Short mmCIF file of C-alpha atoms and ligand atoms in Angstrom, two decimals:
data_model
loop_
_atom_site.label_atom_id
_atom_site.label_comp_id
_atom_site.label_asym_id
_atom_site.label_seq_id
_atom_site.Cartn_x
_atom_site.Cartn_y
_atom_site.Cartn_z
CA MET A 1361 0.00 0.00 0.00
CA ALA A 1362 1.49 3.31 -1.03
CA LEU A 1363 1.29 5.76 1.85
CA LEU A 1364 2.88 8.63 -0.02
CA PRO A 1365 2.94 9.71 -3.65
CA ALA A 1366 6.10 8.91 -5.55
CA THR A 1367 9.00 11.21 -4.74
CA PRO A 1368 9.08 13.88 -7.46
CA GLN A 1369 12.29 14.94 -9.11
CA ARG A 1370 13.76 17.90 -7.33
CA PRO A 1371 12.82 21.01 -9.31
CA ALA A 1372 15.50 22.76 -11.29
CA ALA A 1373 14.68 25.92 -9.35
CA SER A 1374 16.19 24.37 -6.23
CA ARG A 1375 19.58 24.61 -7.89
CA ALA A 1376 19.35 28.35 -8.06
CA ALA A 1377 20.85 30.58 -5.43
CA VAL A 1378 18.49 31.15 -2.54
CA GLY A 1379 18.25 33.87 0.08
CA PRO A 1380 16.78 34.02 3.58
CA ALA A 1381 13.27 34.63 2.26
CA ASP A 1382 13.54 31.52 0.09
CA THR A 1383 14.76 29.54 3.07
CA LEU A 1384 11.68 30.54 5.03
CA ARG A 1385 9.42 29.74 2.11
CA ARG A 1386 10.96 26.31 1.79
CA LEU A 1387 10.24 25.75 5.45
CA ARG A 1388 6.57 26.67 4.86
CA CYS A 1389 6.78 29.91 6.80
CA ARG A 1390 5.65 32.96 4.92
CA PRO A 1391 7.33 36.35 5.01
CA THR A 1392 4.25 38.41 5.62
CA PRO A 1393 4.36 41.22 3.10
CA ARG A 1394 3.24 38.58 0.62
CA CYS A 1395 1.21 36.43 3.02
CA SER A 1396 -2.40 36.52 1.93
CA ARG A 1397 -3.61 34.08 4.56
CA CYS A 1398 -3.09 36.02 7.75
CA PRO A 1399 -3.08 39.72 6.81
CA ILE A 1400 -3.21 40.89 10.42
CA TRP A 1401 0.40 39.81 10.79
CA VAL A 1402 1.69 41.99 8.01
CA ARG A 1403 4.13 44.62 9.23
CA ARG A 1404 5.57 46.54 6.36
CA GLU A 1405 8.41 47.99 8.35
CA ARG A 1406 9.99 44.62 9.04
CA PRO A 1407 9.35 41.07 7.81
CA PHE A 1408 7.12 39.25 10.26
CA LEU A 1409 6.44 35.55 9.99
CA CYS A 1410 2.96 34.25 9.68
CA LEU A 1411 1.65 32.01 12.44
CA GLY A 1412 1.00 29.12 10.11
CA LEU A 1413 -2.72 29.84 9.79
CA SER A 1414 -3.51 27.45 7.04
CA ARG A 1415 -6.89 28.62 5.78
CA PRO A 1416 -7.48 31.86 3.89
CA LEU A 1417 -9.94 34.27 5.40
CA LEU A 1418 -13.43 34.04 4.05
CA PRO A 1419 -14.60 37.13 2.18
CA GLY A 1420 -16.20 39.62 4.53
CA THR A 1421 -14.58 38.25 7.70
CA THR A 1422 -12.08 40.20 9.78
CA ALA A 1423 -8.78 38.83 10.94
CA MET A 1424 -8.15 38.17 14.62
CA PRO A 1425 -5.48 40.36 16.20
CA ALA A 1426 -2.23 38.69 17.17
CA PRO A 1427 -2.51 37.13 20.63
CA PRO A 1428 -0.29 38.34 23.47
CA CYS A 1429 2.97 36.49 24.02
CA ALA A 1430 2.28 33.37 26.11
CA SER A 1431 5.45 33.99 28.11
CA CYS A 1432 5.72 37.71 28.92
CA HIS A 1433 2.01 38.53 28.32
CA THR A 1434 2.95 42.08 27.32
CA ALA A 1435 4.27 42.06 23.75
CA ARG A 1436 2.26 40.75 20.82
CA ALA A 1437 3.21 37.27 19.65
CA ALA A 1438 5.33 37.19 16.53
CA LEU A 1439 5.39 33.45 15.87
CA ARG A 1440 3.88 30.21 16.96
CA ARG A 1441 6.49 27.62 17.90
CA PRO A 1442 6.25 24.83 15.37
CA ARG A 1443 6.50 22.02 17.91
CA SER A 1444 4.65 23.27 20.97
CA GLY A 1445 2.23 25.64 19.29
CA ARG A 1446 2.97 28.39 21.87
CA ALA A 1447 2.59 31.91 20.53
CA LEU A 1448 5.65 33.94 21.59
CA CYS A 1449 7.16 37.31 20.91
CA GLY A 1450 10.60 37.38 19.29
CA ALA A 1451 12.49 38.14 22.53
CA CYS A 1452 10.80 35.35 24.51
CA PHE A 1453 11.31 32.87 21.68
CA CYS A 1454 15.06 33.63 21.53
CA ALA A 1455 15.37 33.35 25.32
CA ALA A 1456 13.55 30.00 25.26
CA PHE A 1457 15.71 28.75 22.40
CA GLU A 1458 18.92 29.64 24.24
CA ALA A 1459 17.64 28.06 27.47
CA GLU A 1460 16.89 24.84 25.63
CA VAL A 1461 20.38 24.69 24.11
CA LEU A 1462 21.85 25.35 27.56
CA HIS A 1463 19.77 22.51 28.97
CA THR A 1464 20.92 20.18 26.17
CA VAL A 1465 24.57 20.97 26.91
CA LEU A 1466 24.24 20.69 30.69
CA ALA A 1467 21.98 17.63 30.78
CA GLY A 1468 24.17 15.79 28.29
CA ARG A 1469 27.40 16.98 29.98
CA LEU A 1470 28.62 17.86 26.51
CA LEU A 1471 31.03 20.69 27.28
CA PRO A 1472 32.79 20.65 30.65
CA PRO A 1473 33.94 23.90 32.27
CA GLY A 1474 37.30 24.98 30.88
CA ALA A 1475 36.72 23.32 27.51
CA VAL A 1476 38.26 24.93 24.45
CA VAL A 1477 35.53 24.45 21.87
CA ALA A 1478 36.11 24.42 18.13
CA VAL A 1479 32.88 25.46 16.39
CA GLY A 1480 32.62 24.01 12.89
CA ALA A 1481 31.71 27.20 11.01
CA SER A 1482 30.38 27.02 7.47
CA GLY A 1483 28.72 30.43 7.27
CA GLY A 1484 25.30 28.76 6.99
CA LYS A 1485 22.35 29.25 9.32
CA ASP A 1486 23.03 26.27 11.60
CA SER A 1487 26.65 26.98 12.43
CA THR A 1488 25.92 30.72 12.65
CA VAL A 1489 23.14 30.17 15.17
CA LEU A 1490 25.27 27.64 17.08
CA ALA A 1491 28.22 30.02 17.34
CA HIS A 1492 25.97 32.89 18.41
CA VAL A 1493 24.13 30.86 21.06
CA LEU A 1494 27.35 29.36 22.47
CA ARG A 1495 28.90 32.81 22.58
CA GLU A 1496 25.92 33.96 24.65
CA LEU A 1497 26.23 30.93 26.92
CA ALA A 1498 30.04 30.81 27.11
CA PRO A 1499 30.39 32.79 30.39
CA ARG A 1500 27.83 30.55 32.07
CA LEU A 1501 29.35 27.34 30.70
CA ARG A 1502 32.88 28.66 31.31
CA ILE A 1503 34.11 27.60 27.88
CA SER A 1504 36.14 29.43 25.26
CA LEU A 1505 35.30 29.34 21.58
CA ARG A 1506 37.33 29.08 18.37
CA LEU A 1507 35.81 29.15 14.91
CA VAL A 1508 37.17 26.51 12.53
CA ALA A 1509 36.07 26.69 8.90
CA VAL A 1510 36.80 24.15 6.20
CA ASP A 1511 37.51 25.24 2.64
CA GLU A 1512 36.47 22.31 0.46
CA GLY A 1513 37.57 24.08 -2.70
CA ILE A 1514 34.14 24.55 -4.29
CA GLY A 1515 34.44 27.48 -6.66
CA GLY A 1516 31.70 30.10 -6.51
CA TYR A 1517 30.24 28.63 -3.32
CA ARG A 1518 32.65 28.11 -0.48
CA ASP A 1519 34.62 31.29 -1.12
CA VAL A 1520 31.43 33.33 -0.64
CA ALA A 1521 30.45 31.32 2.44
CA LEU A 1522 33.90 31.88 3.95
CA ALA A 1523 33.44 35.61 3.52
CA ALA A 1524 30.35 35.31 5.76
CA VAL A 1525 32.38 33.35 8.33
CA ARG A 1526 35.06 36.07 8.34
CA ARG A 1527 32.40 38.72 8.93
CA GLN A 1528 30.98 36.71 11.84
CA ALA A 1529 34.42 36.19 13.39
CA ALA A 1530 35.11 39.92 13.18
CA ARG A 1531 31.69 40.88 14.55
CA TRP A 1532 31.88 38.48 17.48
CA ASP A 1533 35.60 38.92 18.03
CA LEU A 1534 36.27 35.18 17.84
CA PRO A 1535 39.52 33.66 16.52
CA LEU A 1536 39.00 32.01 13.13
CA THR A 1537 41.10 29.28 11.51
CA ILE A 1538 40.46 28.05 7.98
CA VAL A 1539 41.75 24.65 6.87
CA ALA A 1540 41.66 23.73 3.18
CA TYR A 1541 41.22 20.33 1.55
CA ALA A 1542 43.92 21.25 -0.95
CA ASP A 1543 46.48 21.63 1.86
CA LEU A 1544 45.39 18.61 3.85
CA PHE A 1545 44.70 16.08 1.11
CA GLY A 1546 47.54 16.34 -1.37
CA GLY A 1547 46.01 19.05 -3.56
CA TRP A 1548 42.56 17.46 -3.86
CA THR A 1549 39.71 19.98 -3.81
CA MET A 1550 36.03 19.08 -4.14
CA ASP A 1551 35.98 20.54 -7.63
CA ALA A 1552 38.86 18.23 -8.56
CA VAL A 1553 37.08 15.28 -6.93
CA ALA A 1554 33.90 16.16 -8.84
CA ARG A 1555 35.79 16.21 -12.13
CA SER A 1556 37.34 12.87 -11.29
CA THR A 1557 34.08 11.20 -10.27
CA ALA A 1558 32.17 12.75 -13.17
CA GLY A 1559 34.50 10.86 -15.50
CA SER A 1560 33.21 7.64 -14.01
CA GLY A 1561 29.61 8.82 -14.22
CA ARG A 1562 29.40 9.16 -10.44
CA SER A 1563 29.33 12.90 -9.88
CA ARG A 1564 26.40 12.44 -7.52
CA ASN A 1565 28.80 10.92 -4.99
CA CYS A 1566 30.54 14.21 -4.30
CA CYS A 1567 28.91 14.47 -0.89
CA THR A 1568 30.18 11.02 0.03
CA PHE A 1569 33.74 12.22 -0.44
CA CYS A 1570 33.08 15.63 1.01
CA GLY A 1571 31.43 14.38 4.21
CA VAL A 1572 34.30 12.04 5.05
CA LEU A 1573 37.03 14.53 4.19
CA ARG A 1574 35.34 17.38 6.03
CA ARG A 1575 35.12 15.34 9.19
CA ARG A 1576 38.87 14.75 8.98
CA ALA A 1577 39.58 18.37 8.10
CA LEU A 1578 37.55 19.65 11.04
CA GLU A 1579 39.45 17.34 13.36
CA GLU A 1580 42.77 18.65 12.01
CA GLY A 1581 41.63 22.26 12.32
CA ALA A 1582 40.44 21.73 15.89
CA ARG A 1583 43.78 20.22 16.89
CA LEU A 1584 45.53 23.13 15.22
CA VAL A 1585 43.78 25.64 17.49
CA GLY A 1586 44.27 23.54 20.63
CA ALA A 1587 40.61 22.64 21.02
CA THR A 1588 39.48 19.97 23.45
CA HIS A 1589 35.99 19.58 21.96
CA ILE A 1590 34.33 19.99 18.57
CA VAL A 1591 30.76 21.18 18.11
CA THR A 1592 28.79 21.12 14.87
CA GLY A 1593 25.49 22.75 13.95
CA HIS A 1594 23.48 19.67 13.00
CA ASN A 1595 19.83 20.21 13.91
CA ALA A 1596 16.99 17.74 14.44
CA ASP A 1597 16.05 17.75 10.76
CA ASP A 1598 19.65 16.98 9.72
CA MET A 1599 19.77 14.08 12.14
CA ALA A 1600 16.42 12.71 10.97
CA GLU A 1601 17.57 12.89 7.35
CA THR A 1602 20.72 10.98 8.27
CA VAL A 1603 18.74 8.28 10.07
CA LEU A 1604 16.40 7.97 7.10
CA MET A 1605 19.31 7.72 4.66
CA ASN A 1606 20.99 5.06 6.77
CA PHE A 1607 17.78 3.05 6.79
CA LEU A 1608 17.27 3.43 3.06
CA ARG A 1609 20.87 2.39 2.36
CA GLY A 1610 20.88 -0.45 4.85
CA ASP A 1611 23.82 1.14 6.60
CA THR A 1612 23.55 -0.79 9.84
CA ALA A 1613 27.00 0.28 11.01
CA ARG A 1614 25.86 3.88 11.31
CA LEU A 1615 22.46 2.91 12.66
CA ALA A 1616 24.18 0.82 15.33
CA ARG A 1617 25.95 3.91 16.62
CA GLY A 1618 22.54 5.33 17.42
CA GLY A 1619 21.87 9.04 17.62
CA GLY A 1620 23.09 10.39 20.91
CA LEU A 1621 24.20 13.97 21.21
CA GLY A 1622 27.73 13.26 20.08
CA SER A 1623 30.73 10.98 20.45
CA ARG A 1624 33.06 10.90 23.40
CA GLY A 1625 36.18 10.76 21.27
CA GLU A 1626 37.10 7.13 20.72
CA GLY A 1627 40.47 6.16 19.33
CA GLY A 1628 42.14 9.46 20.19
CA ALA A 1629 39.64 11.58 18.25
CA LEU A 1630 38.39 14.77 19.89
CA PRO A 1631 34.94 14.55 21.53
CA ARG A 1632 32.22 15.90 19.26
CA CYS A 1633 28.71 17.03 20.02
CA ARG A 1634 25.69 18.65 18.41
CA PRO A 1635 24.05 21.09 20.82
CA LEU A 1636 21.30 21.95 18.28
CA GLN A 1637 20.32 18.35 17.72
CA LEU A 1638 16.99 18.80 19.49
CA ALA A 1639 16.13 22.07 17.71
CA SER A 1640 14.10 21.98 14.53
CA GLN A 1641 15.36 23.65 11.39
CA LYS A 1642 12.41 26.03 11.42
CA GLU A 1643 13.33 27.30 14.86
CA VAL A 1644 16.98 27.68 13.87
CA VAL A 1645 15.88 29.90 10.97
CA LEU A 1646 13.50 31.83 13.22
CA TYR A 1647 16.24 32.41 15.80
CA ALA A 1648 18.58 33.71 13.09
CA HIS A 1649 15.77 35.96 11.88
CA PHE A 1650 14.95 37.48 15.25
CA ARG A 1651 18.61 37.89 16.20
CA ARG A 1652 19.25 39.43 12.78
CA LEU A 1653 22.18 37.14 12.14
CA ASP A 1654 24.16 37.51 8.96
CA TYR A 1655 24.47 34.10 7.32
CA PHE A 1656 25.02 32.58 3.93
CA SER A 1657 22.05 30.71 2.50
CA GLU A 1658 22.97 29.54 -0.95
CA GLU A 1659 22.92 25.88 -1.76
CA CYS A 1660 26.14 24.06 -2.63
CA VAL A 1661 26.47 23.41 -6.34
CA TYR A 1662 26.76 19.68 -5.68
CA ALA A 1663 23.80 19.46 -3.30
CA PRO A 1664 21.08 18.83 -5.94
CA GLU A 1665 22.81 15.56 -6.82
CA ALA A 1666 22.94 14.36 -3.23
CA PHE A 1667 20.80 11.50 -1.97
CA ARG A 1668 20.14 13.59 1.12
CA GLY A 1669 17.81 15.80 -0.93
CA HIS A 1670 15.38 12.91 -1.41
CA ALA A 1671 15.37 12.14 2.32
CA ARG A 1672 14.76 15.85 2.97
CA ASP A 1673 11.82 16.02 0.57
CA LEU A 1674 10.27 12.92 2.11
CA LEU A 1675 10.66 14.28 5.63
CA LYS A 1676 9.06 17.59 4.67
CA ARG A 1677 5.99 15.78 3.43
CA LEU A 1678 5.85 13.54 6.48
CA GLU A 1679 6.20 16.60 8.69
CA ALA A 1680 3.05 18.10 7.19
CA ALA A 1681 1.11 15.15 8.63
CA ARG A 1682 3.12 14.75 11.85
CA PRO A 1683 5.11 17.81 12.96
CA SER A 1684 7.23 15.85 15.44
CA VAL A 1685 8.39 13.31 12.85
CA ALA A 1686 12.04 14.46 12.81
CA LEU A 1687 12.56 14.06 16.55
CA ASP A 1688 10.54 10.84 16.59
CA LEU A 1689 12.78 9.36 13.91
CA VAL A 1690 15.95 10.30 15.80
CA HIS A 1691 14.48 8.85 18.99
CA SER A 1692 13.61 5.61 17.17
CA ALA A 1693 17.17 5.29 15.90
CA GLU A 1694 18.55 5.79 19.40
CA CYS A 1695 16.33 3.05 20.79
CA LEU A 1696 17.06 0.52 18.06
CA ALA A 1697 18.66 -2.73 19.17
CA LEU A 1698 20.48 -4.51 16.38
CA ALA A 1699 20.78 -8.29 16.22
CA PRO A 1700 24.34 -9.37 17.17
CA ALA A 1701 25.00 -10.56 13.62
CA ALA A 1702 24.29 -7.07 12.26
CA LEU A 1703 26.63 -5.30 14.65
CA PRO A 1704 29.80 -3.94 13.05
CA PRO A 1705 33.16 -5.28 14.27
CA ALA A 1706 34.98 -3.32 16.95
CA PRO A 1707 36.95 -0.53 15.24
CA GLY A 1708 40.73 -0.59 15.08
CA ALA A 1709 43.30 1.93 13.88
CA CYS A 1710 43.93 2.98 10.28
CA SER A 1711 47.22 1.47 9.10
CA ARG A 1712 48.11 4.75 7.36
CA CYS A 1713 47.04 7.62 9.61
CA GLY A 1714 46.12 5.92 12.87
CA ALA A 1715 42.54 7.23 12.92
CA LEU A 1716 39.66 5.04 13.99
CA ALA A 1717 38.87 2.50 11.25
CA SER A 1718 36.74 -0.59 10.83
CA ARG A 1719 38.98 -1.83 8.03
CA ALA A 1720 42.69 -1.61 7.26
CA LEU A 1721 42.27 1.99 6.06
CA CYS A 1722 39.97 4.61 7.54
CA GLN A 1723 37.33 6.09 5.24
CA ALA A 1724 39.31 9.24 4.47
CA CYS A 1725 42.49 7.35 3.55
CA ALA A 1726 40.48 4.84 1.50
CA LEU A 1727 38.77 7.61 -0.45
CA LEU A 1728 42.04 9.42 -1.11
CA ASP A 1729 43.66 6.14 -2.09
CA GLY A 1730 40.95 5.51 -4.68
CA LEU A 1731 41.28 9.04 -6.04
CA HIS A 1732 45.07 8.81 -6.34
CA ARG A 1733 44.72 5.53 -8.20
CA GLY A 1734 42.16 7.04 -10.55
CA ARG A 1735 39.53 4.65 -9.18
CA PRO A 1736 36.92 6.84 -7.48
CA ARG A 1737 34.26 4.14 -7.79
CA LEU A 1738 36.53 1.76 -5.92
CA ALA A 1739 36.98 4.41 -3.25
CA ILE A 1740 33.26 4.63 -2.50
CA GLY A 1741 32.66 0.92 -2.77
CA LYS A 1742 30.77 1.02 -6.08
CA GLY A 1743 33.18 -1.01 -8.16
CA ARG A 1744 33.13 -4.75 -8.45
CA ARG A 1745 36.12 -4.90 -6.15
CA GLY A 1746 35.03 -1.94 -4.10
CA LEU A 1747 35.37 -1.39 -0.43
CA ALA A 1748 31.88 -2.65 0.18
CA GLU A 1749 33.12 -6.10 -0.74
CA GLU A 1750 36.24 -5.77 1.35
CA GLY A 1751 34.48 -4.79 4.54
CA PRO A 1752 31.25 -5.74 6.30
CA PRO A 1753 28.05 -4.76 4.49
CA GLY A 1754 27.12 -2.44 7.30
CA ALA A 1755 30.21 -0.33 6.76
CA ARG A 1756 29.36 0.94 3.31
CA GLY A 1757 28.16 4.37 2.36
CA ALA A 1758 29.44 7.53 3.87
CA GLY A 1759 27.25 10.51 3.09
CA LEU A 1760 27.38 13.41 5.47
CA ALA A 1761 29.45 12.41 8.43
CA VAL A 1762 27.56 13.07 11.61
FE1 LIG B 318 30.18 19.00 0.44
FE2 LIG B 318 27.96 17.91 -0.55
FE3 LIG B 318 27.81 19.73 1.40
FE4 LIG B 318 28.55 20.45 -1.06
S1 LIG B 318 26.53 19.61 -0.46
S2 LIG B 318 29.52 21.11 0.85
S3 LIG B 318 29.72 18.67 -1.73
S4 LIG B 318 28.71 17.69 1.55
#
């Protein structure tokens, strides 16, 4: 029985550059100057968000005024929280958002006092919001922050995003370090990888390479700045997409790791965590909007080819029927118990770089090895003698490293 219509092809328009207003539209929030469904919320002097009122007003009826904020009871509400449905003003929403991130960090004991935290900064909304919130919370958590950005070498995309990261670092007075794929990986940039994989008809695997290499690059950058912990801006929607992709690809090795809020740093790796993992993407965008954060919102040129886009589209449609679906999916993955036969073998050390590896070579070294040998398909386990056949079935597929 088909529960959902077939997944449509992603429209060509999604490849075009997008701005903050497009981001909101994609998330089904409406910048109000154009919102015809809830005219009472229109404020021409600044873009207000509609409250998600789904039905247009009937002709001849008058719109209800915005309710008072459910928290401070003085200001008018400016949004309705997607998950709880509470109508809040912008200031109360931002305070609640920050309090929830603080609770996530404290309850999960993610960042101990005195930690030097490397924030993976991409210039996008998630890492921008994460850096801003942690900067607000830093005195209370007694941590110090460093921004670490990774230059994947994607012409016309990453260079613009890095400009946004530099502006943020200057505005917040945070030290910024940029590490480049070209320096770390023997001259390989993502554009060079794309050219190489396109030759084998596998350009859609760019994100597989990029996710693995970026994880390594972030680790190197964090060590460079003397960090003790790494934080990334993955939100609940990102995590749900990853869980869904792992299910769809049968990647039991990643499913077996469960969700959790991060890793404690096995095999000498730095501990990583995701303080925004319980925040929805909509709320991340709303926080950036109310705090007037300057972020970069164009889509990577390789993103339309990524498998993740299909998982994202599916989740968006599921979310329309069940708003909590992203968190529910992450929770399900955390509670999964795999049969012993499906569990991956205990990881060892990469014979080349010493990083954690479930085979002789870690994923990053294996990918680079395949690229150097002119066998990108072998590197991602697509060839007849690919890595998938050399290792356990559960260890295949990389995608976005989480
Ligand atoms: Fe890398 Fe893919 Fe993200 Fe582009 S979309 S930055 S190629 S992981």
